[in-house]
Backbone as JSON, one array per atom type, in Angstrom:
{
  "sequence": "MHDIEDSPEELIFDKIESNIYKGNALELPIIGSEKTVKKVSPDLLRNHISRKYGFNNFFIVASGAVEHKKLINLVEKYIDKDFGKAYNARKHIKRQTNSNEFIYKDIQQAHLILARSTYGLISKKSTSVSLLSHILGDGSSSRLFQRLREKNGIAYQINSFVNFFKDVSSFGVYFSTKDQSVERARELIIKEFKKLRNKKISEKELNRAKEYLKGSILISLESTTNRMMRIANSLIYYGKVKTIDESIKKIDEVTTNDIFLLRSEEHTSEL",
  "N": [[35.57, -38.67, 15.98], [38.37, -38.44, 16.05], [38.59, -37.45, 13.55], [37.7, -34.82, 13.78], [39.77, -33.69, 15.27], [41.68, -33.7, 13.34], [40.78, -31.87, 11.58], [41.09, -28.65, 11.13], [39.18, -26.63, 10.68], [36.84, -27.52, 11.92], [37.69, -28.24, 14.5], [38.5, -25.78, 15.62], [36.13, -24.38, 16.07], [34.92, -25.92, 18.07], [36.76, -25.48, 20.13], [36.61, -22.67, 20.53], [34.04, -22.32, 21.51], [34.14, -23.82, 23.85], [35.79, -22.17, 25.23], [34.33, -19.74, 25.38], [32.05, -20.52, 26.86], [33.0, -21.39, 29.27], [32.93, -23.24, 32.28], [30.3, -23.89, 32.18], [27.73, -26.17, 31.12], [27.53, -25.91, 28.35], [30.06, -25.67, 27.41], [31.0, -28.15, 26.79], [31.88, -30.44, 24.24], [29.58, -31.7, 21.8], [30.0, -34.22, 20.71], [31.49, -35.46, 22.63], [34.18, -36.96, 24.52], [36.95, -39.28, 24.21], [37.2, -40.49, 26.69], [34.67, -40.06, 27.93], [32.93, -41.31, 26.14], [33.74, -43.98, 26.26], [32.79, -44.65, 28.73], [30.08, -44.93, 28.48], [27.19, -46.84, 29.03], [24.5, -49.29, 28.73], [22.79, -48.95, 31.0], [23.53, -46.43, 31.93], [22.76, -44.87, 29.78], [19.98, -45.32, 29.69], [19.25, -44.22, 32.17], [19.96, -41.56, 31.78], [18.13, -40.81, 29.76], [15.7, -41.1, 31.14], [15.96, -39.09, 33.04], [16.29, -36.75, 31.55], [14.39, -36.58, 29.51], [11.06, -36.02, 29.3], [7.44, -35.67, 29.65], [7.09, -32.98, 29.9], [8.91, -31.77, 28.19], [8.5, -32.85, 25.73], [7.82, -33.28, 22.38], [5.87, -33.93, 19.49], [6.26, -33.54, 16.21], [5.19, -32.86, 12.94], [5.34, -32.54, 9.37], [4.29, -31.76, 5.99], [2.71, -34.22, 3.84], [0.63, -35.14, 5.84], [-1.87, -36.63, 7.73], [-3.72, -35.28, 10.23], [-5.4, -36.5, 12.15], [-4.74, -39.24, 11.86], [-2.11, -39.2, 12.72], [-2.42, -38.46, 15.42], [-3.78, -40.73, 16.32], [-1.77, -42.7, 16.01], [0.11, -41.76, 17.85], [-1.31, -42.02, 20.27], [-1.55, -44.75, 20.27], [1.09, -45.83, 20.43], [2.51, -44.38, 22.31], [2.0, -44.88, 25.27], [2.34, -44.52, 27.98], [3.13, -42.65, 30.95], [5.81, -40.49, 30.78], [6.85, -39.07, 32.81], [8.4, -36.23, 34.48], [10.9, -34.16, 33.14], [14.16, -32.91, 34.08], [15.92, -30.32, 33.25], [17.52, -28.2, 33.98], [19.85, -25.65, 33.5], [22.82, -23.99, 34.43], [22.73, -20.45, 34.69], [24.34, -18.47, 32.26], [27.25, -16.63, 32.76], [28.27, -13.94, 31.04], [31.42, -13.45, 29.75], [34.77, -12.11, 29.49], [36.83, -13.33, 26.94], [39.63, -15.58, 26.86], [42.78, -15.9, 25.1], [43.53, -18.67, 22.97], [45.73, -21.05, 21.71], [46.46, -23.46, 19.29], [48.73, -25.67, 18.06], [49.24, -26.91, 14.82], [50.66, -28.93, 12.35], [50.39, -27.64, 9.62], [49.67, -25.88, 6.52], [48.13, -23.56, 6.54], [46.79, -20.9, 8.62], [44.24, -20.95, 10.97], [41.71, -18.99, 12.34], [39.6, -17.65, 14.94], [37.7, -14.91, 15.99], [35.76, -14.18, 18.64], [32.85, -13.9, 20.79], [30.43, -14.07, 23.52], [26.95, -13.33, 23.18], [23.6, -11.93, 22.82], [20.87, -14.23, 23.39], [18.57, -16.51, 21.66], [15.9, -15.94, 22.43], [15.95, -13.31, 23.1], [14.99, -9.93, 22.47], [16.74, -8.69, 20.87], [17.93, -10.52, 19.21], [17.35, -10.72, 16.45], [18.58, -8.43, 15.48], [21.23, -9.1, 15.96], [21.56, -11.23, 14.17], [21.25, -9.87, 11.74], [23.41, -8.08, 11.89], [25.52, -9.9, 11.78], [25.25, -10.87, 9.17], [25.71, -8.54, 7.67], [28.37, -8.04, 8.3], [29.9, -10.42, 7.58], [28.67, -12.37, 5.87], [28.53, -13.8, 2.97], [29.52, -12.75, -0.4], [29.18, -10.01, -0.73], [29.51, -8.88, 1.71], [31.01, -6.87, 4.33], [33.48, -7.75, 5.44], [34.33, -9.75, 3.66], [34.66, -8.26, 1.34], [36.65, -6.47, 2.18], [38.85, -8.03, 3.08], [39.25, -10.19, 1.21], [38.6, -9.3, -1.45], [39.76, -6.68, -1.7], [42.26, -6.85, -0.41], [43.21, -9.44, -0.63], [43.97, -11.46, 1.28], [42.8, -13.53, 2.64], [41.85, -16.86, 2.69], [39.44, -17.88, 3.29], [36.62, -16.33, 4.76], [34.2, -15.59, 7.16], [31.37, -14.48, 9.06], [29.57, -15.55, 12.0], [26.74, -16.78, 13.86], [25.86, -18.64, 16.59], [23.12, -19.72, 17.94], [21.72, -20.19, 21.18], [19.13, -20.72, 23.63], [19.24, -18.68, 25.67], [21.61, -17.39, 25.26], [24.26, -16.68, 22.94], [26.92, -17.51, 20.6], [28.98, -15.33, 18.92], [30.85, -14.29, 16.13], [33.84, -14.11, 14.06], [35.23, -16.11, 11.59], [38.27, -17.01, 10.03], [40.67, -17.97, 7.54], [44.08, -18.01, 6.67], [47.43, -17.4, 5.34], [50.35, -17.89, 7.42], [51.97, -15.57, 7.55], [50.18, -13.52, 7.14], [48.41, -13.24, 9.23], [48.33, -11.27, 11.38], [47.88, -8.93, 9.91], [45.41, -9.48, 8.73], [43.84, -9.72, 11.0], [43.98, -7.1, 12.01], [42.61, -5.7, 10.01], [40.04, -6.79, 10.29], [39.35, -5.92, 12.89], [39.3, -3.17, 12.39], [37.0, -2.99, 10.82], [35.04, -3.67, 12.66], [35.31, -1.56, 14.43], [34.48, 0.53, 12.79], [31.73, 0.01, 12.6], [31.08, 0.49, 15.2], [31.47, 3.19, 15.44], [30.04, 4.51, 13.5], [26.83, 4.73, 11.97], [25.28, 2.18, 10.01], [24.21, 2.27, 6.54], [20.84, 2.84, 5.32], [20.41, 1.48, 3.0], [22.26, -0.63, 3.07], [21.36, -2.02, 5.32], [18.76, -2.73, 4.51], [19.36, -4.47, 2.4], [20.5, -6.57, 3.81], [18.27, -7.33, 5.31], [16.46, -8.23, 3.33], [17.86, -10.43, 2.39], [17.85, -12.07, 4.68], [15.12, -12.5, 5.06], [14.54, -13.75, 2.65], [16.02, -16.1, 2.94], [14.63, -17.39, 4.97], [12.13, -17.87, 3.71], [12.89, -19.44, 1.49], [13.84, -21.67, 2.84], [11.51, -22.9, 3.6], [10.72, -24.49, 1.56], [11.57, -26.99, 1.99], [10.29, -29.83, 3.53], [11.36, -30.97, 5.81], [12.79, -28.83, 6.96], [10.61, -27.19, 7.57], [9.37, -28.73, 9.54], [11.4, -28.81, 11.52], [11.52, -26.1, 12.1], [9.0, -25.61, 13.31], [9.27, -27.26, 15.57], [11.51, -26.1, 16.92], [10.44, -23.58, 17.43], [8.38, -24.21, 19.25], [9.87, -25.27, 21.38], [11.59, -23.11, 22.13], [9.98, -20.79, 22.27], [7.52, -21.54, 23.2], [5.32, -21.65, 21.6], [4.01, -21.79, 18.23], [5.64, -19.84, 16.1], [4.57, -17.65, 13.58], [5.31, -17.24, 10.06], [4.87, -14.65, 9.24], [5.21, -13.26, 11.65], [7.96, -13.6, 12.07], [9.02, -12.29, 9.82], [8.07, -9.71, 10.31], [9.53, -9.03, 12.63], [12.07, -8.81, 11.55], [11.76, -6.66, 9.76], [11.29, -4.61, 11.54], [13.72, -3.87, 12.65], [16.07, -1.27, 12.99], [18.54, 1.05, 11.65], [19.59, 2.33, 13.79], [19.24, 0.48, 15.85], [21.15, -1.44, 15.19], [23.44, 0.09, 15.46], [23.32, 0.73, 18.21], [23.54, -1.79, 19.26], [26.2, -2.47, 18.7], [27.45, -0.37, 20.11], [26.62, -0.48, 22.83], [27.07, -3.05, 23.63], [29.38, -4.37, 22.75], [32.96, -4.63, 22.87], [35.7, -2.49, 21.69], [36.88, -4.19, 19.95], [35.39, -6.72, 19.63]],
  "CA": [[36.21, -37.87, 17.01], [39.73, -38.14, 15.56], [38.42, -36.65, 12.33], [37.61, -33.43, 14.2], [41.11, -33.27, 15.67], [42.47, -33.54, 12.11], [40.13, -30.87, 10.73], [41.2, -27.36, 11.84], [37.93, -25.83, 10.55], [35.9, -28.01, 12.92], [38.33, -28.17, 15.84], [38.59, -24.4, 16.15], [34.8, -24.0, 16.57], [34.77, -26.6, 19.36], [37.63, -24.83, 21.11], [36.17, -21.33, 20.87], [32.83, -22.4, 22.36], [34.58, -24.25, 25.16], [36.37, -20.98, 25.88], [33.27, -18.77, 25.65], [31.1, -21.02, 27.84], [33.77, -22.06, 30.33], [32.23, -23.35, 33.57], [28.91, -24.22, 31.93], [27.58, -27.4, 30.28], [27.67, -25.6, 26.95], [31.46, -25.76, 27.0], [31.33, -29.52, 26.45], [31.58, -30.78, 22.84], [28.47, -32.63, 21.67], [30.49, -35.56, 20.4], [32.11, -36.0, 23.82], [35.61, -37.3, 24.45], [37.19, -40.73, 24.28], [36.96, -40.91, 28.05], [33.24, -40.12, 28.23], [32.28, -42.29, 25.27], [34.06, -45.31, 26.76], [32.01, -44.88, 29.97], [28.64, -45.08, 28.19], [26.65, -48.21, 29.15], [23.03, -49.27, 28.58], [22.16, -48.39, 32.21], [23.83, -45.0, 31.95], [21.93, -44.26, 28.72], [18.56, -45.34, 30.15], [19.13, -43.27, 33.28], [20.04, -40.22, 31.19], [16.86, -40.58, 29.09], [14.64, -40.93, 32.16], [16.14, -37.78, 33.73], [16.32, -35.59, 30.62], [13.31, -36.6, 28.55], [9.77, -36.26, 29.94], [6.31, -35.06, 28.94], [7.15, -31.51, 29.92], [9.75, -31.29, 27.09], [8.33, -33.87, 24.7], [6.98, -32.77, 21.29], [5.79, -34.69, 18.28], [6.03, -32.56, 15.15], [5.21, -33.43, 11.6], [5.01, -31.6, 8.28], [4.15, -32.44, 4.71], [1.46, -34.93, 3.55], [0.28, -35.83, 7.08], [-3.25, -36.49, 8.2], [-3.62, -34.97, 11.65], [-6.11, -37.52, 12.95], [-3.96, -40.45, 11.84], [-0.95, -38.96, 13.56], [-2.9, -38.54, 16.8], [-4.08, -42.13, 16.62], [-0.52, -43.4, 16.18], [0.71, -41.31, 19.1], [-2.05, -42.65, 21.36], [-1.32, -46.18, 20.26], [2.44, -46.24, 20.76], [3.03, -43.68, 23.5], [0.91, -45.24, 26.17], [2.65, -44.41, 29.41], [3.62, -41.35, 31.38], [7.27, -40.42, 30.83], [7.25, -38.28, 33.96], [8.86, -34.88, 34.23], [12.37, -34.09, 32.98], [14.81, -31.79, 34.77], [16.99, -29.9, 32.35], [18.02, -26.88, 34.4], [21.26, -25.36, 33.19], [23.27, -22.76, 35.09], [22.73, -19.23, 33.88], [25.71, -18.21, 31.81], [27.85, -15.32, 32.94], [29.02, -13.54, 29.87], [32.73, -13.09, 30.24], [35.82, -11.81, 28.52], [37.48, -14.58, 26.56], [41.09, -15.61, 26.82], [43.3, -16.43, 23.85], [43.92, -20.04, 23.01], [46.48, -21.39, 20.5], [46.67, -24.9, 19.07], [49.66, -25.81, 16.95], [49.1, -28.04, 13.91], [51.67, -28.87, 11.28], [49.67, -27.42, 8.37], [50.15, -24.71, 5.77], [47.31, -22.37, 6.8], [46.4, -20.55, 9.97], [42.76, -20.81, 11.12], [41.48, -18.17, 13.52], [38.27, -17.14, 15.23], [37.53, -13.85, 16.95], [34.36, -14.4, 19.01], [32.39, -13.64, 22.15], [29.03, -14.39, 23.74], [26.02, -12.22, 23.04], [22.22, -12.2, 23.16], [20.31, -15.5, 22.99], [17.51, -16.53, 20.67], [14.64, -15.37, 22.91], [16.13, -11.88, 23.31], [14.42, -9.03, 21.42], [17.87, -8.22, 20.04], [18.53, -11.62, 18.44], [17.28, -10.43, 15.05], [19.63, -7.45, 15.2], [22.48, -9.85, 15.94], [21.57, -11.95, 12.88], [21.47, -8.89, 10.65], [24.78, -7.61, 12.04], [26.41, -10.97, 11.3], [25.16, -10.89, 7.71], [26.38, -7.32, 7.14], [29.8, -8.18, 8.5], [30.67, -11.47, 6.9], [27.87, -13.44, 5.28], [28.4, -13.63, 1.52], [30.57, -12.01, -1.09], [28.99, -8.57, -0.65], [29.69, -8.45, 3.11], [32.14, -5.95, 4.57], [34.75, -8.46, 5.67], [34.72, -10.41, 2.41], [35.15, -7.24, 0.43], [37.88, -5.86, 2.72], [40.0, -8.96, 3.19], [39.47, -11.01, 0.03], [38.56, -8.54, -2.71], [40.69, -5.55, -1.74], [43.61, -7.15, 0.08], [43.58, -10.8, -1.05], [44.78, -12.13, 2.31], [42.04, -14.54, 3.38], [41.3, -17.94, 1.84], [38.02, -17.98, 3.67], [36.23, -15.49, 5.9], [32.75, -15.42, 7.35], [30.9, -14.26, 10.4], [28.64, -16.6, 12.38], [26.02, -16.74, 15.14], [25.34, -19.94, 17.02], [22.14, -19.36, 18.95], [21.04, -21.02, 22.18], [17.94, -19.99, 24.09], [19.53, -17.5, 26.47], [22.93, -16.85, 24.93], [24.77, -17.18, 21.64], [28.29, -17.15, 20.28], [29.02, -14.45, 17.74], [32.22, -14.01, 15.82], [34.36, -14.15, 12.7], [36.2, -17.16, 11.32], [39.0, -16.8, 8.77], [41.89, -18.73, 7.35], [45.04, -17.3, 5.84], [48.8, -17.9, 5.58], [50.91, -17.44, 8.71], [52.5, -14.21, 7.48], [49.12, -12.53, 6.99], [47.5, -13.33, 10.35], [48.17, -10.0, 12.07], [47.27, -7.96, 8.98], [43.98, -9.85, 8.61], [43.19, -9.38, 12.27], [43.89, -5.63, 12.05], [41.53, -5.27, 9.11], [38.77, -7.19, 10.89], [39.1, -5.02, 14.0], [38.93, -1.88, 11.83], [35.59, -3.04, 10.38], [34.23, -3.65, 13.88], [35.35, -0.18, 14.92], [33.62, 1.35, 11.92], [30.36, -0.22, 13.02], [30.91, 1.09, 16.53], [31.57, 4.65, 15.38], [29.18, 5.11, 12.45], [25.68, 3.91, 11.62], [25.24, 1.64, 8.65], [23.23, 2.97, 5.72], [19.55, 2.18, 5.13], [20.54, 0.56, 1.86], [22.98, -1.84, 3.51], [20.48, -2.76, 6.24], [17.66, -3.31, 3.71], [19.92, -5.59, 1.66], [20.61, -7.66, 4.78], [16.91, -7.74, 5.66], [15.91, -8.98, 2.22], [18.59, -11.69, 2.36], [17.39, -12.87, 5.8], [13.73, -12.9, 4.76], [14.61, -14.71, 1.53], [16.53, -17.38, 3.47], [13.52, -18.02, 5.7], [11.1, -18.32, 2.76], [13.45, -20.54, 0.72], [13.95, -22.86, 3.7], [10.2, -23.54, 3.72], [10.53, -25.42, 0.47], [11.9, -28.32, 2.54], [9.36, -30.25, 4.62], [12.18, -31.18, 7.0], [13.01, -27.52, 7.54], [9.32, -26.75, 8.17], [9.18, -29.53, 10.76], [12.39, -28.33, 12.51], [11.15, -24.73, 12.49], [7.9, -25.74, 14.26], [9.79, -27.82, 16.83], [12.35, -25.09, 17.59], [9.54, -22.53, 17.9], [7.7, -24.7, 20.44], [10.85, -25.41, 22.44], [12.17, -21.83, 22.55], [9.0, -19.75, 22.51], [6.28, -22.07, 23.76], [4.22, -21.52, 20.63], [4.48, -21.81, 16.87], [5.71, -18.5, 15.52], [4.21, -17.63, 12.18], [6.3, -16.61, 9.16], [4.62, -13.2, 9.28], [5.85, -12.73, 12.88], [9.41, -13.57, 11.85], [9.28, -11.22, 8.85], [7.81, -8.43, 10.99], [10.67, -8.76, 13.49], [13.19, -8.36, 10.71], [11.42, -5.36, 9.22], [11.28, -3.63, 12.61], [15.09, -3.49, 13.04], [16.52, 0.0, 12.39], [19.99, 1.27, 11.65], [19.97, 2.74, 15.16], [19.31, -0.75, 16.63], [22.45, -2.06, 14.89], [24.45, 0.96, 16.04], [23.3, 0.57, 19.66], [24.04, -3.15, 19.54], [27.66, -2.36, 18.69], [27.93, 0.59, 21.09], [26.34, -0.86, 24.21], [27.28, -4.45, 23.92], [30.68, -4.96, 22.38], [34.18, -3.86, 23.07], [36.13, -1.92, 20.42], [37.25, -5.26, 19.04], [34.2, -7.5, 19.31]],
  "C": [[37.64, -37.46, 16.59], [39.68, -37.3, 14.29], [38.37, -35.15, 12.68], [38.99, -32.89, 14.56], [41.98, -32.99, 14.43], [41.87, -32.5, 11.17], [40.14, -29.52, 11.46], [39.91, -26.54, 11.79], [36.9, -26.25, 11.57], [36.45, -27.87, 14.33], [38.26, -26.77, 16.44], [37.23, -23.94, 16.68], [34.5, -24.67, 17.91], [35.52, -25.86, 20.45], [37.13, -23.45, 21.51], [34.93, -21.37, 21.75], [33.16, -22.94, 23.74], [35.14, -23.1, 25.95], [35.26, -20.01, 26.29], [32.36, -19.21, 26.81], [31.77, -21.76, 29.0], [33.0, -22.07, 31.66], [30.78, -23.7, 33.41], [28.85, -25.46, 31.06], [27.77, -27.13, 28.81], [29.11, -25.66, 26.49], [31.84, -27.15, 26.49], [30.98, -29.81, 24.99], [30.49, -31.84, 22.77], [28.94, -34.05, 21.46], [31.16, -36.24, 21.61], [33.61, -36.18, 23.65], [35.77, -38.79, 24.51], [36.85, -41.27, 25.66], [35.48, -41.07, 28.35], [32.53, -41.18, 27.4], [32.53, -43.7, 25.76], [33.24, -45.66, 28.01], [30.54, -45.18, 29.7], [28.25, -46.57, 28.27], [25.15, -48.13, 28.94], [22.32, -48.63, 29.79], [22.35, -46.88, 32.27], [22.92, -44.26, 30.95], [20.46, -44.21, 29.16], [18.31, -44.33, 31.25], [19.12, -41.83, 32.76], [18.7, -39.87, 30.53], [15.75, -40.33, 30.09], [14.72, -39.61, 32.87], [15.91, -36.59, 32.82], [15.13, -35.5, 29.68], [12.0, -36.97, 29.23], [8.66, -35.57, 29.18], [6.34, -33.55, 28.96], [8.11, -30.93, 28.87], [9.68, -32.22, 25.88], [7.38, -33.35, 23.63], [6.99, -33.77, 20.13], [5.38, -33.73, 17.17], [6.11, -33.21, 13.79], [4.88, -32.36, 10.58], [4.9, -32.39, 6.97], [2.77, -33.11, 4.58], [1.07, -35.78, 4.76], [-1.16, -35.57, 7.41], [-3.22, -36.37, 9.71], [-4.23, -36.06, 12.52], [-5.33, -38.82, 13.02], [-2.74, -40.35, 12.74], [-1.29, -39.08, 15.04], [-3.16, -39.99, 17.2], [-2.8, -42.93, 16.82], [0.18, -43.04, 17.51], [0.04, -42.0, 20.28], [-1.84, -44.14, 21.44], [0.03, -46.56, 20.83], [3.04, -45.52, 21.98], [1.93, -43.79, 24.56], [1.24, -45.18, 27.65], [3.24, -43.05, 29.69], [5.15, -41.39, 31.5], [7.77, -39.64, 32.06], [7.75, -36.9, 33.55], [10.4, -34.85, 34.15], [12.9, -32.84, 33.68], [16.04, -31.4, 33.96], [17.59, -28.54, 32.72], [19.51, -26.76, 34.09], [21.62, -24.04, 33.91], [23.16, -21.56, 34.16], [24.16, -18.86, 33.52], [26.12, -16.76, 32.12], [28.65, -14.98, 31.72], [30.35, -12.95, 30.32], [33.7, -12.77, 29.11], [36.59, -13.09, 28.22], [39.01, -14.45, 26.63], [41.52, -16.16, 25.46], [43.69, -17.89, 24.01], [44.59, -20.38, 21.66], [46.7, -22.89, 20.44], [47.58, -25.05, 17.85], [49.35, -27.08, 16.14], [50.1, -27.85, 12.76], [50.96, -28.82, 9.89], [50.1, -26.12, 7.73], [49.38, -23.43, 6.09], [47.15, -22.14, 8.29], [44.89, -20.35, 9.99], [42.5, -20.05, 12.4], [40.01, -17.82, 13.68], [38.39, -16.01, 16.26], [36.05, -13.9, 17.35], [34.12, -14.01, 20.45], [30.97, -14.09, 22.3], [28.2, -13.13, 23.55], [24.6, -12.68, 23.3], [21.74, -13.55, 22.61], [19.1, -15.36, 22.07], [16.24, -15.84, 21.13], [14.77, -13.88, 23.21], [15.5, -11.11, 22.15], [15.5, -8.59, 20.47], [18.48, -9.31, 19.16], [18.45, -11.37, 16.94], [18.31, -9.41, 14.61], [21.0, -8.12, 15.1], [22.64, -10.61, 14.61], [21.89, -11.02, 11.72], [22.91, -8.35, 10.68], [25.78, -8.63, 11.49], [26.41, -11.01, 9.78], [25.93, -9.69, 7.1], [27.89, -7.47, 7.21], [30.45, -9.22, 7.59], [29.9, -12.6, 6.29], [27.7, -13.17, 3.78], [29.45, -12.72, 0.93], [30.37, -10.48, -1.09], [29.19, -8.0, 0.76], [30.96, -7.61, 3.25], [33.48, -6.68, 4.7], [35.24, -9.18, 4.4], [35.32, -9.41, 1.45], [36.5, -6.7, 0.88], [39.07, -6.82, 2.65], [40.28, -9.75, 1.9], [39.6, -10.17, -1.25], [39.63, -7.46, -2.77], [42.11, -5.9, -1.35], [44.09, -8.56, -0.25], [44.37, -11.55, -0.01], [43.97, -13.14, 3.14], [41.56, -15.59, 2.4], [39.82, -18.04, 2.04], [37.77, -17.04, 4.8], [34.73, -15.4, 5.97], [32.44, -15.17, 8.81], [29.89, -15.39, 10.73], [27.93, -16.25, 13.69], [25.52, -18.14, 15.43], [24.42, -19.71, 18.2], [21.79, -20.51, 19.9], [19.91, -20.16, 22.73], [18.29, -18.66, 24.75], [20.86, -16.83, 26.18], [23.3, -17.33, 23.54], [26.24, -16.82, 21.53], [28.28, -16.42, 18.96], [30.44, -14.17, 17.38], [32.53, -14.1, 14.34], [35.37, -15.26, 12.61], [36.92, -16.82, 10.02], [40.23, -17.7, 8.74], [42.79, -17.97, 6.39], [46.42, -17.89, 6.04], [49.36, -17.22, 6.82], [51.33, -15.96, 8.68], [51.41, -13.12, 7.45], [48.15, -12.46, 8.19], [47.27, -11.97, 11.0], [47.53, -8.94, 11.2], [45.78, -8.22, 8.86], [43.24, -9.45, 9.88], [43.0, -7.86, 12.4], [42.73, -5.13, 11.21], [40.15, -5.63, 9.66], [38.4, -6.23, 12.03], [38.68, -3.62, 13.49], [37.47, -1.87, 11.4], [34.68, -3.03, 11.6], [34.19, -2.21, 14.45], [34.52, 0.76, 14.1], [32.17, 1.25, 12.31], [30.08, 0.41, 14.38], [30.84, 2.6, 16.45], [30.61, 5.31, 14.4], [28.03, 4.17, 12.11], [25.83, 3.36, 10.2], [24.18, 2.37, 7.87], [21.93, 2.17, 5.65], [19.66, 1.13, 4.04], [21.2, -0.74, 2.29], [22.11, -2.69, 4.44], [19.33, -3.44, 5.46], [18.15, -4.51, 2.92], [20.06, -6.81, 2.58], [19.23, -8.22, 5.17], [16.33, -8.65, 4.57], [16.58, -10.35, 2.13], [18.04, -12.62, 3.46], [15.98, -13.39, 5.56], [13.71, -13.95, 3.64], [15.06, -16.07, 2.02], [15.42, -18.12, 4.19], [12.53, -18.63, 4.72], [11.62, -19.51, 1.93], [13.53, -21.81, 1.55], [12.62, -23.61, 3.81], [9.89, -24.51, 2.6], [10.84, -26.86, 0.91], [10.95, -28.66, 3.65], [10.1, -30.51, 5.92], [12.43, -29.86, 7.72], [11.74, -26.97, 8.21], [9.11, -27.44, 9.5], [10.12, -29.0, 11.86], [12.01, -26.93, 13.0], [10.01, -24.76, 13.51], [8.4, -26.21, 15.61], [10.6, -26.8, 17.6], [11.48, -23.97, 18.18], [8.86, -22.95, 19.21], [8.67, -24.77, 21.64], [11.31, -24.05, 23.01], [11.14, -20.78, 22.95], [7.71, -20.23, 23.15], [5.09, -21.96, 22.85], [4.84, -21.63, 19.25], [4.44, -20.4, 16.32], [5.39, -18.55, 14.03], [5.33, -16.99, 11.36], [6.13, -15.09, 9.2], [5.25, -12.54, 10.51], [7.36, -12.59, 12.68], [9.8, -12.43, 10.87], [9.12, -9.84, 9.5], [8.96, -8.04, 11.89], [11.87, -8.25, 12.72], [12.96, -6.93, 10.23], [11.5, -4.27, 10.28], [12.67, -3.14, 13.03], [15.49, -2.21, 12.28], [18.05, 0.09, 12.39], [20.47, 1.66, 13.03], [20.09, 1.5, 16.06], [20.68, -1.42, 16.43], [23.57, -1.22, 15.52], [24.53, 0.79, 17.56], [23.81, -0.8, 20.09], [25.56, -3.14, 19.64], [28.15, -1.48, 19.84], [27.78, 0.11, 22.5], [26.91, -2.21, 24.62], [28.72, -4.93, 23.72], [31.86, -4.01, 22.69], [34.58, -3.29, 21.71], [36.55, -3.0, 19.42], [36.05, -6.1, 18.64], [33.06, -7.12, 20.24]]
}
């Protein structure tokens, strides 16, 4: 917990999501606070599990060298009672304009995030959001990396990000630079966002992002753990196991116009 406070790169992400999801459970940091951790007791933990974990949200997922019948037998042997029904209702999030927040630390660099909420994972537009993030700031060929690091040399680190939840996500740009370059870096980032708002990206740029996204999915399948997590997430968010072909098809269906409309209809001139 104290490690996060001493790590600007981690602390700033906690703070921005607390800001974006203010008034909702999503604003709370997963690790908790000293106050909440000190209150945890065996009874509190057991009560939480009984309320939040039930057969209606309980999945057993396996991948790799697994014999299906043996797994079923183990489940029937060790899970021999009804867990009941869990109640995990979360308030619907009102997407809102964010306020600025500043945290002073006695360090040499400035760490900043420009972010807002956008479409969640189950939205038809989630794939467009992922592609937009890649085009903007994922990798050395991205627009922001080229503009801020290669051409102007004013960012130690810069990348875009999307943190998906089922019905909402946080989308933004993280960068670190020296104090004197903060405003210049911010101006250049805003210019890139405005470019996307005013002009469609090229087919070539979109296709490059698509191939990267598809490649990332396929490479991740080399890990049995990733395969397992992919199945579990698919069941939780979509109620079924989405095939790889379905995911690839969704990526291929995105057009340059989809990216342009995403910027035009959804975001302000800044984000």
